[in-house]
Tab-separated table of C-alpha atoms in Angstrom:
chain	number	residue	atom	x	y	z
A	21	PHE	CA	-1.758	-14.104	13.326
A	22	THR	CA	0.574	-12.898	16.005
A	23	SER	CA	-0.089	-9.695	17.850
A	24	GLU	CA	3.124	-8.287	16.308
A	25	ARG	CA	1.775	-8.875	12.800
A	26	SER	CA	-1.578	-7.443	13.845
A	27	SER	CA	0.158	-4.301	15.116
A	28	TRP	CA	2.096	-4.045	11.852
A	29	PHE	CA	-1.129	-4.366	9.911
A	30	ARG	CA	-2.846	-1.639	11.926
A	31	ALA	CA	0.108	0.702	11.468
A	32	THR	CA	0.305	-0.028	7.742
A	33	ALA	CA	-3.424	0.487	7.274
A	34	LEU	CA	-3.234	3.780	9.149
A	35	VAL	CA	-0.284	4.983	7.059
A	36	LEU	CA	-1.892	4.044	3.760
A	37	GLY	CA	-5.277	5.262	4.904
A	38	SER	CA	-3.813	8.619	5.863
A	39	ALA	CA	-1.910	8.808	2.594
A	40	MET	CA	-5.011	7.981	0.591
A	41	PHE	CA	-7.123	10.452	2.518
A	42	ALA	CA	-4.543	13.151	1.834
A	43	ALA	CA	-4.562	12.221	-1.837
A	44	LEU	CA	-8.327	12.383	-1.941
A	45	ILE	CA	-8.375	15.911	-0.572
A	46	GLY	CA	-5.835	17.133	-3.087
A	47	CYS	CA	-2.421	16.991	-1.417
A	48	ALA	CA	-0.940	14.482	-3.848
A	49	GLY	CA	0.791	17.035	-6.024
A	50	MET	CA	2.368	19.118	-3.242
A	51	GLN	CA	6.114	19.686	-3.363
A	52	ARG	CA	8.315	19.479	-0.281
A	53	ALA	CA	9.314	22.901	0.945
A	54	GLY	CA	12.921	23.671	0.109
A	55	GLY	CA	13.427	20.365	-1.655
A	56	PRO	CA	13.983	19.606	-5.291
A	57	ALA	CA	10.968	19.433	-7.536
A	58	THR	CA	9.754	15.880	-7.847
A	59	LYS	CA	7.337	14.484	-10.359
A	60	PRO	CA	3.932	14.660	-8.659
A	61	ALA	CA	1.899	11.485	-8.407
A	62	THR	CA	-1.015	11.162	-10.758
A	63	ALA	CA	-3.928	13.122	-9.312
A	64	GLU	CA	-6.788	11.041	-8.009
A	65	PRO	CA	-10.198	11.767	-9.540
A	66	VAL	CA	-12.618	13.806	-7.460
A	67	VAL	CA	-14.893	11.608	-5.347
A	68	ASP	CA	-18.211	12.260	-3.727
A	69	PRO	CA	-18.399	12.565	0.064
A	70	GLN	CA	-20.459	9.363	0.367
A	71	TRP	CA	-17.720	7.357	-1.391
A	72	ARG	CA	-15.080	8.907	0.881
A	73	LYS	CA	-17.149	8.007	3.936
A	74	GLY	CA	-17.393	4.415	2.703
A	75	TYR	CA	-13.637	4.328	2.129
A	76	GLU	CA	-12.921	5.560	5.643
A	77	HIS	CA	-15.332	2.945	6.978
A	78	ALA	CA	-13.556	0.181	5.046
A	79	LEU	CA	-10.220	1.306	6.509
A	80	ALA	CA	-11.740	1.282	9.989
A	81	LEU	CA	-12.929	-2.287	9.365
A	82	MET	CA	-9.402	-3.286	8.369
A	83	ILE	CA	-7.982	-1.743	11.521
A	84	ALA	CA	-10.639	-3.542	13.584
A	85	ASN	CA	-9.527	-6.814	11.931
A	86	LYS	CA	-12.950	-7.315	10.306
A	87	LEU	CA	-11.272	-8.394	7.120
A	88	SER	CA	-14.116	-10.093	5.265
A	89	GLU	CA	-16.315	-7.020	5.748
A	90	ALA	CA	-13.463	-4.724	4.744
A	91	GLU	CA	-12.822	-6.796	1.620
A	92	ARG	CA	-16.484	-6.548	0.583
A	93	GLU	CA	-16.521	-2.789	1.087
A	94	LEU	CA	-13.201	-2.170	-0.658
A	95	THR	CA	-14.288	-4.313	-3.602
A	96	ALA	CA	-17.563	-2.386	-3.884
A	97	LEU	CA	-15.708	0.925	-3.662
A	98	ALA	CA	-13.296	-0.161	-6.393
A	99	GLU	CA	-16.234	-1.085	-8.605
A	100	ARG	CA	-17.873	2.317	-8.019
A	101	GLN	CA	-14.665	4.292	-8.685
A	102	PRO	CA	-12.344	1.990	-10.671
A	103	MET	CA	-9.809	4.752	-11.355
A	104	LEU	CA	-8.997	5.262	-7.662
A	105	ALA	CA	-5.913	3.373	-6.502
A	106	GLY	CA	-6.620	3.424	-2.746
A	107	PRO	CA	-9.120	0.560	-2.571
A	108	TYR	CA	-6.833	-1.663	-4.656
A	109	ALA	CA	-3.805	-0.856	-2.508
A	110	ASN	CA	-5.706	-1.658	0.665
A	111	LEU	CA	-7.079	-4.852	-0.853
A	112	GLY	CA	-3.441	-5.751	-1.507
A	113	ILE	CA	-2.602	-5.243	2.161
A	114	LEU	CA	-5.647	-7.256	3.170
A	115	TYR	CA	-4.782	-10.114	0.790
A	116	PHE	CA	-1.173	-10.125	1.970
A	117	ARG	CA	-2.304	-10.268	5.567
A	118	THR	CA	-4.540	-13.256	4.840
A	119	GLY	CA	-1.893	-15.157	2.881
A	120	ARG	CA	-3.340	-14.515	-0.577
A	121	THR	CA	-0.054	-13.274	-1.993
A	122	ALA	CA	-0.870	-13.825	-5.684
A	123	ASP	CA	-4.003	-11.702	-5.255
A	124	ALA	CA	-1.997	-9.128	-3.286
A	125	VAL	CA	0.550	-8.762	-6.097
A	126	LYS	CA	-2.192	-8.418	-8.697
A	127	VAL	CA	-4.113	-5.634	-6.957
A	128	LEU	CA	-0.982	-3.804	-5.775
A	129	GLU	CA	0.329	-3.766	-9.340
A	130	HIS	CA	-3.055	-2.454	-10.462
A	131	ALA	CA	-2.937	0.297	-7.818
A	132	ILE	CA	0.565	1.216	-9.010
A	133	ALA	CA	-0.624	1.353	-12.621
A	134	LEU	CA	-3.381	3.753	-11.578
A	135	ASN	CA	-1.245	5.948	-9.339
A	136	PRO	CA	2.359	5.007	-8.544
A	137	ARG	CA	3.088	5.817	-4.932
A	138	PRO	CA	6.061	4.869	-2.773
A	139	ALA	CA	3.783	3.170	-0.229
A	140	TYR	CA	2.337	0.886	-2.905
A	141	TYR	CA	5.776	-0.147	-4.129
A	142	ASN	CA	6.868	-0.740	-0.534
A	143	GLU	CA	3.888	-3.020	0.108
A	144	LEU	CA	4.584	-4.876	-3.132
A	145	GLY	CA	8.197	-5.318	-2.047
A	146	MET	CA	7.096	-6.863	1.242
A	147	VAL	CA	4.874	-9.350	-0.584
A	148	HIS	CA	7.723	-10.301	-2.914
A	149	ARG	CA	10.147	-10.624	0.023
A	150	THR	CA	7.756	-12.899	1.886
A	151	GLU	CA	7.474	-15.102	-1.188
A	152	GLY	CA	11.267	-15.309	-1.560
A	153	ARG	CA	11.348	-13.145	-4.691
A	154	PHE	CA	14.198	-11.017	-3.397
A	155	GLU	CA	15.178	-9.395	-6.689
A	156	ALA	CA	11.592	-8.276	-7.276
A	157	ALA	CA	11.416	-7.009	-3.687
A	158	GLU	CA	14.607	-5.009	-4.148
A	159	GLN	CA	13.268	-3.492	-7.373
A	160	ALA	CA	10.024	-2.489	-5.666
A	161	TYR	CA	11.811	-0.836	-2.722
A	162	ARG	CA	14.202	0.948	-5.083
A	163	ARG	CA	11.285	2.212	-7.170
A	164	ALA	CA	9.650	3.569	-4.011
A	165	LEU	CA	12.870	5.424	-3.234
A	166	GLU	CA	13.100	6.799	-6.773
A	167	LEU	CA	9.665	8.337	-6.235
A	168	ASP	CA	10.529	9.609	-2.764
A	169	PRO	CA	14.164	9.396	-1.640
A	170	ASP	CA	13.074	10.179	1.926
A	171	TYR	CA	10.505	7.371	2.178
A	172	ALA	CA	11.654	5.771	5.428
A	173	TYR	CA	9.700	2.513	5.162
A	174	ALA	CA	11.360	1.641	1.849
A	175	HIS	CA	14.790	2.378	3.344
A	176	LEU	CA	13.953	0.168	6.317
A	177	ASN	CA	12.643	-2.698	4.211
A	178	LEU	CA	15.545	-2.506	1.771
A	179	GLY	CA	17.911	-2.691	4.753
A	180	ILE	CA	16.028	-5.689	6.153
A	181	LEU	CA	16.193	-7.377	2.752
A	182	TYR	CA	19.937	-6.845	2.445
A	183	ASP	CA	20.763	-7.744	6.036
A	184	LEU	CA	18.465	-10.622	6.907
A	185	TYR	CA	17.597	-12.177	3.567
A	186	LEU	CA	20.594	-11.546	1.324
A	187	GLN	CA	23.268	-11.425	4.080
A	188	GLN	CA	24.621	-8.183	2.612
A	189	PRO	CA	24.719	-5.846	5.622
């Protein structure tokens, strides 16, 4: 993988890791100050500190590019707490990074079913775009923006899709 893709992966893992950590400590249902009320994301179940520590370790392994170890840990975490979306979402990123796009779609869709978040839809859109499924990518980015109209990554990726892939600047 190129260093550019590696940098993208690190940034994506940090964003999703931060988002998942915030969700795990109870910030998922917060409303933006001064903004319209939005439907809060489904609350994540309460997790024990040991599970959280394992999750943070798995994210650190992803950032360190120790993907096989990260995959093992994320899979084990998902088995221990199957109702938590974070491990599935990060497995989706990991699978996408390693070229396992069918697996990435499957686990990202599962994460979305558990807890629909703009970041998950954005990641799913990138997988679809890479596979040439531009209509599905557009739908995923648009769904992310329905959940959070200010979600910058979905705006960026929708713009990239229109400009570079669909020649609709």
